[in-house]
């Protein structure tokens, strides 16, 4: 009996546990089923793997040829760190390589080599390769191809524009170019919300759109629309780093980090941007094809975190709990792919090797697969007991194939993921034919014989983003004219100090400057030198690197030339790119140790990376601090134009900057200095009257008692002039004006697209006013209706005046229905008098009956009379205002009348008791 009870208890507990992630096992479409049925176990297993390889050799003896032709892997990820791109023709070389890789798979399927076991030609089904890339923007180190493509900016630069159209255009340029190269899988964009930036480094920096989850989602949608439009649907988009690493304090490729937030907090911040790109209709151009699952732990899903707690990418239960959320479940059931983040990172290796263990690539791949990932990105994975990454990958493939044959449950899981992958590839191509995959009509701009355009086709969009992203961090815009009234003048000297960035396209390639030490000087000369108005002369401009600054501080006697330049300068312009290599610390040290060199000079700071790495003291020593967010050439040009005050900075930081008290939550809240528009929410073609006017009957509907009036606001703006995030709380109020007026109804609503909606029922006559507030914005237009008992009336719009200092205005008291016992002036009606007298008489009579049982008749009578007279006195004194309490009585109604009566009765009873005692 105990065993039976234990059995049922286990069943109940299992039913309560969250379901593990399982690939959809429903019957796939016929086209997918046909391909899957023709595949061997090795081919099915191969579809699960995205691999990397070193170099550009794709010949028959190369490792990449073996992985494709003999093991039929699902795809490749090309990366700069693996030397997959050459120096002089990285874009054209990539195009040629991708065509070759796809051709290898086709040839191996059409003309397969002989099976070593039987000697007969093996039979393979042709399935195109995924060829993927992570080209984030901003050049080195986040771009893989460093030349030949449009130099698009970082995601944070796009976020600083707050402009969805520009972001979509940038996505279109990126989608067009990489799809023309032959890439069909894009790892991006990053949808991490950097809610609390880490000033000491360790976060994603300018690789994110910003810190507000709503705006990150909006920007992500726009960029994805652009990717799809630019690629004409020939690109699968895999957003990263799911479920969000914005709250992490270190990079996930270096170490498995932990986000200690509750599930509700994660849904509001980390997960919200991913909701935006998975929760819509499957055919929408804003929905991603896949999610790149990061190696990170989440307390909200995984409970107490220990060193042995698996990252969510390896945790079946945690990943299943995430995908069970309504915003993800439909997307996943419709074929959304889960792609593991790079399994070859130091973070994954160190996690498995903790405690002296040995890292085995096949075990890590198995765990990631069973956790729910469909595609396994192996990267440069290497087992501790393997000589190289290639051997580790081959062993993992063989391990999966063996397990497929031995374990039916594992085989079913492989088939389910393989079917999802095949379905995704069929969405890219009408059919699996080489003619659909490799298209060479001579018009591709990346063909070697195609003449390259004189200017990159997308360079204009980069300049537009730079112009709209440029942000004045300090001082405020209103103070800039006083501290920096004029730009550099013709006779003044300028010293540029620049944080240089150099990188090579491959390990054997020459190192090229990506942001040269004289980049600002060259931009200044080009725009304002002899060919640009002759505002500056070259001999008055000097440039130095951060290495020169370090040498000056460490050995000033040996670096007198830089000291002389600084001493003679009128302007010192410092340009930084990020937190790495201690740039901010070096600048702080220069300001602290050599203030004499910077005295009485205009000190300008440009940040070509994230804007939050400097502290308050350091920023306060600069005359002006501008954020550009990206180091691409167009952003350097815009910095020069800002220096010479040709442009006004119009961008706004998309992340908080604590050093200047720039708080993103406050910035994205409603601006109090605005009048919120309010309109009738009418069908299209029927308009609300103009402010101050009354429409003709044909222009807008009329209203009467019993109707419902539907309303909407105009777009409510935040402090930066952008629509407030979705979900911003607003409050609509209907007020009755005049005598006895107050708030009749209040409706709380939230915004969508900056607009809130509400509806009121018209159930009382009078002059009605409808207003709306959204704290701290408390002034709105007013809709007025003079509703009578009979007849219909129109709506009038009244626009109040707006003052610069707006204080929250308390709402009038809520209007009460007419009280049948107390007048509006606060005096009892006849009905209240009647009830009070009845209550007094009944109370005195009941007291007389009860007291007669214990006292003589005279004593009982005196007590009853005392109560009777006290109740009458209390009622009359209050009713006729002897205690000046009619206002209190008006608020309390009949309850106030009865309270006063009972107090009088109690006092009268006490008087009757004293009367009885003195009579004795």
Short mmCIF file of C-alpha atoms in Angstrom, two decimals, residues 456-883:
data_model
loop_
_atom_site.label_atom_id
_atom_site.label_comp_id
_atom_site.label_asym_id
_atom_site.label_seq_id
_atom_site.Cartn_x
_atom_site.Cartn_y
_atom_site.Cartn_z
CA UNK A 456 30.07 52.50 -50.86
CA UNK A 457 26.29 52.43 -51.54
CA UNK A 458 25.46 52.61 -47.86
CA UNK A 459 27.94 55.27 -46.75
CA UNK A 460 25.23 57.94 -46.78
CA UNK A 461 23.17 56.03 -44.24
CA UNK A 462 26.24 55.78 -42.01
CA UNK A 463 26.68 59.56 -42.15
CA UNK A 464 22.99 60.14 -41.45
CA UNK A 465 23.17 57.88 -38.40
CA UNK A 466 26.34 59.63 -37.22
CA UNK A 467 24.71 63.04 -37.62
CA UNK A 468 21.56 62.03 -35.75
CA UNK A 469 23.35 60.02 -33.06
CA UNK A 470 25.87 62.68 -31.98
CA UNK A 471 25.10 63.51 -28.35
CA UNK A 472 26.20 66.32 -26.07
CA UNK A 473 26.77 64.55 -22.75
CA UNK A 474 28.13 67.55 -20.83
CA UNK A 475 27.37 70.37 -20.30
CA UNK A 476 23.68 70.81 -21.02
CA UNK A 477 22.70 72.24 -24.38
CA UNK A 478 21.55 75.47 -22.73
CA UNK A 479 25.02 75.97 -21.16
CA UNK A 480 27.14 75.08 -24.19
CA UNK A 481 26.98 78.53 -25.77
CA UNK A 482 28.33 80.16 -22.62
CA UNK A 483 31.24 77.75 -22.02
CA UNK A 484 32.09 77.26 -25.71
CA UNK A 485 30.89 80.36 -27.58
CA UNK A 486 33.19 79.96 -30.59
CA UNK A 487 34.81 77.10 -32.52
CA UNK A 488 38.59 77.00 -33.08
CA UNK A 489 39.75 80.21 -34.74
CA UNK A 490 42.25 80.45 -37.63
CA UNK A 491 45.19 81.44 -35.44
CA UNK A 492 44.63 78.85 -32.70
CA UNK A 493 46.56 75.62 -32.20
CA UNK A 494 44.87 72.23 -31.72
CA UNK A 495 46.35 69.05 -30.26
CA UNK A 496 44.51 65.80 -31.00
CA UNK A 497 45.01 62.86 -28.62
CA UNK A 498 43.45 59.73 -30.08
CA UNK A 499 43.02 56.18 -28.81
CA UNK A 500 44.28 54.31 -31.85
CA UNK A 501 42.77 51.04 -33.08
CA UNK A 502 44.66 48.78 -35.45
CA UNK A 503 43.85 45.29 -36.67
CA UNK A 504 44.63 42.78 -39.39
CA UNK A 505 42.07 40.93 -41.51
CA UNK A 506 43.90 37.67 -40.82
CA UNK A 507 46.85 36.41 -38.81
CA UNK A 508 49.14 36.65 -41.85
CA UNK A 509 47.77 39.97 -43.06
CA UNK A 510 49.34 43.35 -42.47
CA UNK A 511 48.04 45.42 -39.58
CA UNK A 512 46.00 48.39 -40.74
CA UNK A 513 44.83 51.38 -38.68
CA UNK A 514 41.10 51.26 -38.02
CA UNK A 515 41.19 54.54 -36.10
CA UNK A 516 44.54 56.22 -36.72
CA UNK A 517 46.22 58.55 -34.24
CA UNK A 518 45.82 61.37 -36.79
CA UNK A 519 42.27 60.51 -37.90
CA UNK A 520 40.77 63.64 -36.32
CA UNK A 521 43.53 65.84 -37.74
CA UNK A 522 43.03 64.45 -41.24
CA UNK A 523 39.25 64.94 -41.03
CA UNK A 524 39.76 68.51 -39.83
CA UNK A 525 42.17 69.33 -42.66
CA UNK A 526 39.89 67.80 -45.27
CA UNK A 527 36.84 69.72 -44.07
CA UNK A 528 38.39 73.00 -42.85
CA UNK A 529 41.87 73.16 -44.33
CA UNK A 530 43.01 74.75 -47.59
CA UNK A 531 40.39 72.83 -49.58
CA UNK A 532 37.60 73.52 -47.08
CA UNK A 533 37.55 77.24 -46.41
CA UNK A 534 41.07 77.56 -45.01
CA UNK A 535 39.87 77.81 -41.42
CA UNK A 536 42.89 75.90 -40.11
CA UNK A 537 46.51 75.56 -41.12
CA UNK A 538 48.26 72.22 -40.98
CA UNK A 539 51.27 73.43 -39.00
CA UNK A 540 48.94 74.48 -36.16
CA UNK A 541 47.57 70.91 -35.79
CA UNK A 542 49.38 68.17 -33.89
CA UNK A 543 48.33 64.57 -33.24
CA UNK A 544 49.41 62.12 -30.55
CA UNK A 545 48.39 58.61 -29.54
CA UNK A 546 47.57 57.29 -26.08
CA UNK A 547 50.96 55.58 -26.16
CA UNK A 548 52.52 59.04 -26.37
CA UNK A 549 50.48 60.15 -23.33
CA UNK A 550 51.64 57.14 -21.33
CA UNK A 551 55.25 57.82 -22.30
CA UNK A 552 54.88 61.48 -21.29
CA UNK A 553 53.57 60.54 -17.84
CA UNK A 554 56.13 57.78 -17.25
CA UNK A 555 59.19 59.53 -18.71
CA UNK A 556 58.52 63.25 -19.22
CA UNK A 557 62.18 64.12 -19.86
CA UNK A 558 62.28 61.84 -22.87
CA UNK A 559 58.99 63.13 -24.36
CA UNK A 560 59.49 66.87 -24.31
CA UNK A 561 58.02 67.21 -27.81
CA UNK A 562 54.52 66.28 -26.60
CA UNK A 563 54.81 68.53 -23.57
CA UNK A 564 55.75 71.41 -25.86
CA UNK A 565 52.77 70.72 -28.12
CA UNK A 566 50.36 70.67 -25.20
CA UNK A 567 51.88 73.79 -23.68
CA UNK A 568 51.41 75.74 -26.94
CA UNK A 569 47.90 74.45 -27.67
CA UNK A 570 44.70 76.46 -27.37
CA UNK A 571 42.54 73.37 -27.82
CA UNK A 572 43.12 69.78 -26.68
CA UNK A 573 40.79 67.22 -28.28
CA UNK A 574 40.74 63.74 -26.72
CA UNK A 575 39.13 60.81 -28.59
CA UNK A 576 38.47 57.44 -26.90
CA UNK A 577 36.95 54.24 -28.25
CA UNK A 578 36.03 52.22 -25.17
CA UNK A 579 37.11 50.89 -21.82
CA UNK A 580 39.71 48.34 -22.90
CA UNK A 581 43.39 49.02 -22.30
CA UNK A 582 42.56 51.50 -19.54
CA UNK A 583 41.85 54.52 -21.74
CA UNK A 584 39.65 56.26 -19.19
CA UNK A 585 42.16 55.63 -16.42
CA UNK A 586 44.96 57.04 -18.56
CA UNK A 587 43.04 60.24 -19.33
CA UNK A 588 42.14 60.63 -15.65
CA UNK A 589 45.79 60.22 -14.80
CA UNK A 590 46.82 62.92 -17.30
CA UNK A 591 44.28 65.34 -15.82
CA UNK A 592 45.43 64.53 -12.31
CA UNK A 593 49.21 64.51 -12.76
CA UNK A 594 49.73 67.23 -15.37
CA UNK A 595 47.02 69.85 -14.94
CA UNK A 596 49.62 72.49 -15.75
CA UNK A 597 49.66 71.37 -19.38
CA UNK A 598 45.90 71.75 -19.73
CA UNK A 599 45.37 75.01 -17.89
CA UNK A 600 43.33 77.71 -19.69
CA UNK A 601 42.66 75.50 -22.69
CA UNK A 602 39.48 74.32 -24.31
CA UNK A 603 39.39 70.63 -23.43
CA UNK A 604 37.06 68.54 -25.63
CA UNK A 605 36.27 64.84 -25.21
CA UNK A 606 34.83 62.61 -27.94
CA UNK A 607 33.73 59.04 -27.15
CA UNK A 608 33.60 56.76 -30.18
CA UNK A 609 32.38 53.91 -27.97
CA UNK A 610 29.94 53.64 -25.08
CA UNK A 611 29.55 56.95 -23.20
CA UNK A 612 29.54 55.85 -19.55
CA UNK A 613 33.15 54.97 -18.74
CA UNK A 614 34.21 58.31 -17.23
CA UNK A 615 33.37 59.44 -13.69
CA UNK A 616 31.87 62.76 -12.66
CA UNK A 617 35.18 64.37 -11.66
CA UNK A 618 36.86 63.53 -14.94
CA UNK A 619 33.94 64.76 -17.04
CA UNK A 620 33.75 68.01 -15.07
CA UNK A 621 37.30 68.92 -16.19
CA UNK A 622 36.32 68.90 -19.87
CA UNK A 623 34.81 71.94 -21.51
CA UNK A 624 32.49 69.69 -23.52
CA UNK A 625 31.94 65.94 -23.78
CA UNK A 626 30.35 64.43 -26.90
CA UNK A 627 29.33 60.81 -27.52
CA UNK A 628 29.51 59.39 -31.06
CA UNK A 629 29.17 55.65 -30.19
CA UNK A 630 31.08 54.35 -33.25
CA UNK A 631 34.55 54.82 -34.73
CA UNK A 632 33.64 54.42 -38.40
CA UNK A 633 35.03 57.17 -40.71
CA UNK A 634 31.69 59.01 -41.01
CA UNK A 635 31.59 59.41 -37.24
CA UNK A 636 35.07 60.92 -37.19
CA UNK A 637 33.88 63.44 -39.79
CA UNK A 638 30.86 64.32 -37.66
CA UNK A 639 33.13 64.79 -34.63
CA UNK A 640 35.19 67.31 -36.59
CA UNK A 641 32.03 69.12 -37.63
CA UNK A 642 30.89 69.24 -34.01
CA UNK A 643 34.25 70.67 -32.97
CA UNK A 644 33.86 73.50 -35.48
CA UNK A 645 30.18 73.91 -34.54
CA UNK A 646 28.99 73.21 -38.07
CA UNK A 647 26.56 70.65 -36.63
CA UNK A 648 24.42 70.73 -33.51
CA UNK A 649 24.28 67.45 -31.57
CA UNK A 650 20.71 66.15 -31.74
CA UNK A 651 21.13 62.57 -30.50
CA UNK A 652 20.41 61.29 -27.01
CA UNK A 653 22.13 58.51 -25.15
CA UNK A 654 20.14 55.25 -25.26
CA UNK A 655 21.77 54.12 -21.99
CA UNK A 656 22.01 55.67 -18.54
CA UNK A 657 25.11 57.75 -17.71
CA UNK A 658 25.32 57.95 -13.94
CA UNK A 659 28.24 60.41 -13.95
CA UNK A 660 26.01 63.17 -15.37
CA UNK A 661 22.77 62.02 -13.68
CA UNK A 662 21.30 60.88 -16.99
CA UNK A 663 18.76 58.26 -15.94
CA UNK A 664 17.08 56.41 -18.79
CA UNK A 665 13.94 55.61 -16.79
CA UNK A 666 13.38 59.30 -16.12
CA UNK A 667 14.30 60.30 -19.67
CA UNK A 668 11.76 57.92 -21.21
CA UNK A 669 8.97 58.99 -18.84
CA UNK A 670 6.41 61.56 -20.06
CA UNK A 671 7.79 65.07 -20.37
CA UNK A 672 5.90 67.37 -17.95
CA UNK A 673 6.41 70.30 -20.31
CA UNK A 674 3.78 69.21 -22.81
CA UNK A 675 0.06 69.47 -23.38
CA UNK A 676 -1.26 65.98 -24.01
CA UNK A 677 -3.61 66.02 -27.02
CA UNK A 678 -6.94 64.25 -26.57
CA UNK A 679 -9.30 63.20 -29.35
CA UNK A 680 -12.51 61.33 -29.93
CA UNK A 681 -11.57 57.80 -30.96
CA UNK A 682 -13.61 57.84 -34.14
CA UNK A 683 -13.68 55.69 -37.27
CA UNK A 684 -11.36 56.86 -40.03
CA UNK A 685 -12.74 59.81 -41.94
CA UNK A 686 -14.43 61.42 -38.91
CA UNK A 687 -12.26 63.93 -37.09
CA UNK A 688 -12.23 65.56 -33.70
CA UNK A 689 -12.90 69.31 -33.94
CA UNK A 690 -10.01 71.72 -34.00
CA UNK A 691 -9.00 73.13 -30.57
CA UNK A 692 -11.41 75.84 -29.48
CA UNK A 693 -14.05 74.94 -32.03
CA UNK A 694 -17.36 73.10 -32.22
CA UNK A 695 -17.87 70.89 -35.24
CA UNK A 696 -20.76 70.93 -37.60
CA UNK A 697 -23.14 68.01 -37.06
CA UNK A 698 -21.85 66.32 -40.20
CA UNK A 699 -18.19 66.58 -39.11
CA UNK A 700 -18.37 64.61 -35.85
CA UNK A 701 -20.92 62.61 -33.88
CA UNK A 702 -23.26 64.11 -31.29
CA UNK A 703 -23.72 62.64 -27.83
CA UNK A 704 -26.59 62.31 -25.36
CA UNK A 705 -27.28 60.69 -22.01
CA UNK A 706 -26.74 56.95 -22.24
CA UNK A 707 -24.09 57.08 -24.99
CA UNK A 708 -20.51 55.87 -24.64
CA UNK A 709 -17.74 58.26 -25.67
CA UNK A 710 -14.48 56.68 -26.87
CA UNK A 711 -11.28 58.68 -26.52
CA UNK A 712 -7.61 58.51 -27.38
CA UNK A 713 -4.61 60.69 -26.69
CA UNK A 714 -2.22 62.05 -29.23
CA UNK A 715 1.33 60.75 -29.01
CA UNK A 716 2.64 61.33 -25.50
CA UNK A 717 6.28 62.38 -25.66
CA UNK A 718 9.17 61.61 -23.35
CA UNK A 719 11.94 64.01 -22.33
CA UNK A 720 13.81 63.39 -25.60
CA UNK A 721 10.75 64.12 -27.73
CA UNK A 722 10.14 60.45 -28.60
CA UNK A 723 6.92 58.51 -27.98
CA UNK A 724 6.85 57.08 -24.47
CA UNK A 725 7.43 53.30 -24.22
CA UNK A 726 4.46 50.98 -24.56
CA UNK A 727 2.84 50.29 -21.21
CA UNK A 728 3.22 53.84 -19.86
CA UNK A 729 0.33 54.44 -17.46
CA UNK A 730 -2.18 57.19 -18.24
CA UNK A 731 -5.32 58.28 -16.41
CA UNK A 732 -8.45 59.65 -18.06
CA UNK A 733 -10.83 61.65 -15.84
CA UNK A 734 -14.40 62.81 -16.46
CA UNK A 735 -15.34 65.79 -14.30
CA UNK A 736 -18.67 67.44 -13.58
CA UNK A 737 -18.15 71.20 -13.38
CA UNK A 738 -20.19 73.72 -11.46
CA UNK A 739 -21.91 73.42 -8.08
CA UNK A 740 -21.46 69.98 -6.57
CA UNK A 741 -18.97 69.02 -9.26
CA UNK A 742 -16.09 66.61 -9.05
CA UNK A 743 -14.65 63.54 -10.72
CA UNK A 744 -17.44 61.32 -12.01
CA UNK A 745 -15.31 58.56 -13.55
CA UNK A 746 -11.62 57.70 -13.81
CA UNK A 747 -10.16 55.17 -16.25
CA UNK A 748 -6.56 53.97 -16.12
CA UNK A 749 -5.00 52.95 -19.42
CA UNK A 750 -1.57 52.18 -20.87
CA UNK A 751 0.03 53.43 -24.06
CA UNK A 752 0.65 51.61 -27.30
CA UNK A 753 2.78 53.49 -29.79
CA UNK A 754 2.67 56.47 -27.43
CA UNK A 755 -1.15 56.59 -27.55
CA UNK A 756 -3.59 55.62 -24.78
CA UNK A 757 -7.31 54.88 -25.15
CA UNK A 758 -10.33 54.90 -22.86
CA UNK A 759 -14.14 55.08 -22.95
CA UNK A 760 -16.75 56.67 -20.65
CA UNK A 761 -20.46 56.16 -20.27
CA UNK A 762 -22.51 59.39 -20.23
CA UNK A 763 -24.96 58.73 -17.40
CA UNK A 764 -25.36 62.17 -15.74
CA UNK A 765 -26.42 65.54 -17.13
CA UNK A 766 -24.34 68.66 -16.76
CA UNK A 767 -21.25 70.36 -18.14
CA UNK A 768 -18.68 67.59 -18.43
CA UNK A 769 -14.92 67.92 -18.95
CA UNK A 770 -12.58 65.08 -19.89
CA UNK A 771 -8.85 65.33 -19.21
CA UNK A 772 -5.89 62.95 -19.25
CA UNK A 773 -2.67 62.78 -17.25
CA UNK A 774 0.44 60.61 -17.47
CA UNK A 775 2.69 61.39 -14.55
CA UNK A 776 4.62 63.60 -14.45
CA UNK A 777 2.77 65.16 -17.43
CA UNK A 778 -0.44 66.52 -15.90
CA UNK A 779 -1.71 69.05 -18.47
CA UNK A 780 -3.85 67.97 -21.39
CA UNK A 781 -6.35 69.37 -23.80
CA UNK A 782 -9.89 69.35 -22.42
CA UNK A 783 -12.95 67.90 -24.13
CA UNK A 784 -16.15 69.64 -23.02
CA UNK A 785 -19.73 68.37 -23.38
CA UNK A 786 -22.80 70.14 -22.03
CA UNK A 787 -25.00 67.07 -21.76
CA UNK A 788 -28.69 67.72 -21.04
CA UNK A 789 -31.54 65.36 -20.19
CA UNK A 790 -32.78 65.58 -23.76
CA UNK A 791 -31.10 66.38 -27.02
CA UNK A 792 -27.66 65.76 -28.46
CA UNK A 793 -24.54 67.87 -28.08
CA UNK A 794 -21.16 68.17 -29.78
CA UNK A 795 -17.68 68.17 -28.29
CA UNK A 796 -15.54 71.26 -27.83
CA UNK A 797 -11.75 71.10 -27.45
CA UNK A 798 -10.12 73.55 -25.03
CA UNK A 799 -6.32 73.94 -25.02
CA UNK A 800 -4.86 75.25 -21.75
CA UNK A 801 -1.75 77.40 -21.54
CA UNK A 802 1.53 75.65 -20.82
CA UNK A 803 3.99 77.09 -18.34
CA UNK A 804 7.61 76.07 -18.04
CA UNK A 805 7.19 74.97 -14.43
CA UNK A 806 4.43 72.44 -14.12
CA UNK A 807 3.33 71.19 -10.74
CA UNK A 808 1.02 68.21 -10.41
CA UNK A 809 -2.51 69.50 -9.97
CA UNK A 810 -4.64 67.54 -7.50
CA UNK A 811 -7.91 66.35 -8.98
CA UNK A 812 -11.16 67.77 -7.63
CA UNK A 813 -12.99 65.65 -5.10
CA UNK A 814 -14.96 62.76 -6.53
CA UNK A 815 -18.55 63.79 -7.09
CA UNK A 816 -21.12 61.93 -4.96
CA UNK A 817 -24.63 60.99 -5.91
CA UNK A 818 -27.24 63.32 -4.23
CA UNK A 819 -27.66 62.16 -0.59
CA UNK A 820 -31.31 61.48 0.37
CA UNK A 821 -30.56 62.23 4.06
CA UNK A 822 -28.22 65.26 3.95
CA UNK A 823 -28.32 68.40 1.78
CA UNK A 824 -25.33 69.52 -0.32
CA UNK A 825 -24.78 72.28 2.28
CA UNK A 826 -24.43 69.64 4.99
CA UNK A 827 -27.79 69.87 6.86
CA UNK A 828 -30.14 66.96 7.67
CA UNK A 829 -33.19 66.41 5.52
CA UNK A 830 -36.62 65.43 6.89
CA UNK A 831 -35.82 61.78 6.26
CA UNK A 832 -32.73 62.05 8.48
CA UNK A 833 -34.78 63.78 11.22
CA UNK A 834 -37.43 61.04 11.11
CA UNK A 835 -34.93 58.23 11.41
CA UNK A 836 -33.05 60.02 14.19
CA UNK A 837 -36.19 60.60 16.25
CA UNK A 838 -37.23 56.96 15.83
CA UNK A 839 -33.78 55.82 16.89
CA UNK A 840 -33.81 58.13 19.99
CA UNK A 841 -37.27 57.02 21.12
CA UNK A 842 -36.54 53.34 20.59
CA UNK A 843 -33.26 53.64 22.44
CA UNK A 844 -34.81 55.43 25.43
CA UNK A 845 -37.68 52.94 25.56
CA UNK A 846 -35.40 49.95 25.45
CA UNK A 847 -33.26 51.41 28.22
CA UNK A 848 -36.33 52.01 30.40
CA UNK A 849 -37.47 48.39 29.99
CA UNK A 850 -34.05 46.98 30.79
CA UNK A 851 -33.34 49.37 33.71
CA UNK A 852 -36.75 48.62 35.29
CA UNK A 853 -35.59 45.08 36.01
CA UNK A 854 -32.74 46.28 38.18
CA UNK A 855 -33.86 49.71 39.49
CA UNK A 856 -37.01 51.25 40.82
CA UNK A 857 -39.38 52.91 38.37
CA UNK A 858 -38.19 56.46 39.09
CA UNK A 859 -34.50 55.62 38.59
CA UNK A 860 -35.21 53.80 35.33
CA UNK A 861 -37.28 56.72 34.09
CA UNK A 862 -34.50 59.22 34.88
CA UNK A 863 -31.98 57.18 32.91
CA UNK A 864 -34.34 56.87 29.94
CA UNK A 865 -35.15 60.60 29.99
CA UNK A 866 -31.44 61.41 30.16
CA UNK A 867 -30.81 59.34 27.04
CA UNK A 868 -33.83 60.89 25.30
CA UNK A 869 -32.85 64.47 26.05
CA UNK A 870 -29.16 63.86 25.27
CA UNK A 871 -29.96 62.34 21.86
CA UNK A 872 -32.25 65.28 20.98
CA UNK A 873 -29.62 67.77 22.11
CA UNK A 874 -26.83 66.08 20.12
CA UNK A 875 -28.92 65.95 16.96
CA UNK A 876 -30.04 69.57 17.13
CA UNK A 877 -26.68 71.04 18.09
CA UNK A 878 -25.05 69.35 15.08
CA UNK A 879 -27.95 69.87 12.67
CA UNK A 880 -28.22 73.59 13.22
CA UNK A 881 -24.51 74.23 13.08
CA UNK A 882 -23.81 75.15 16.70
CA UNK A 883 -20.55 73.20 16.49
#
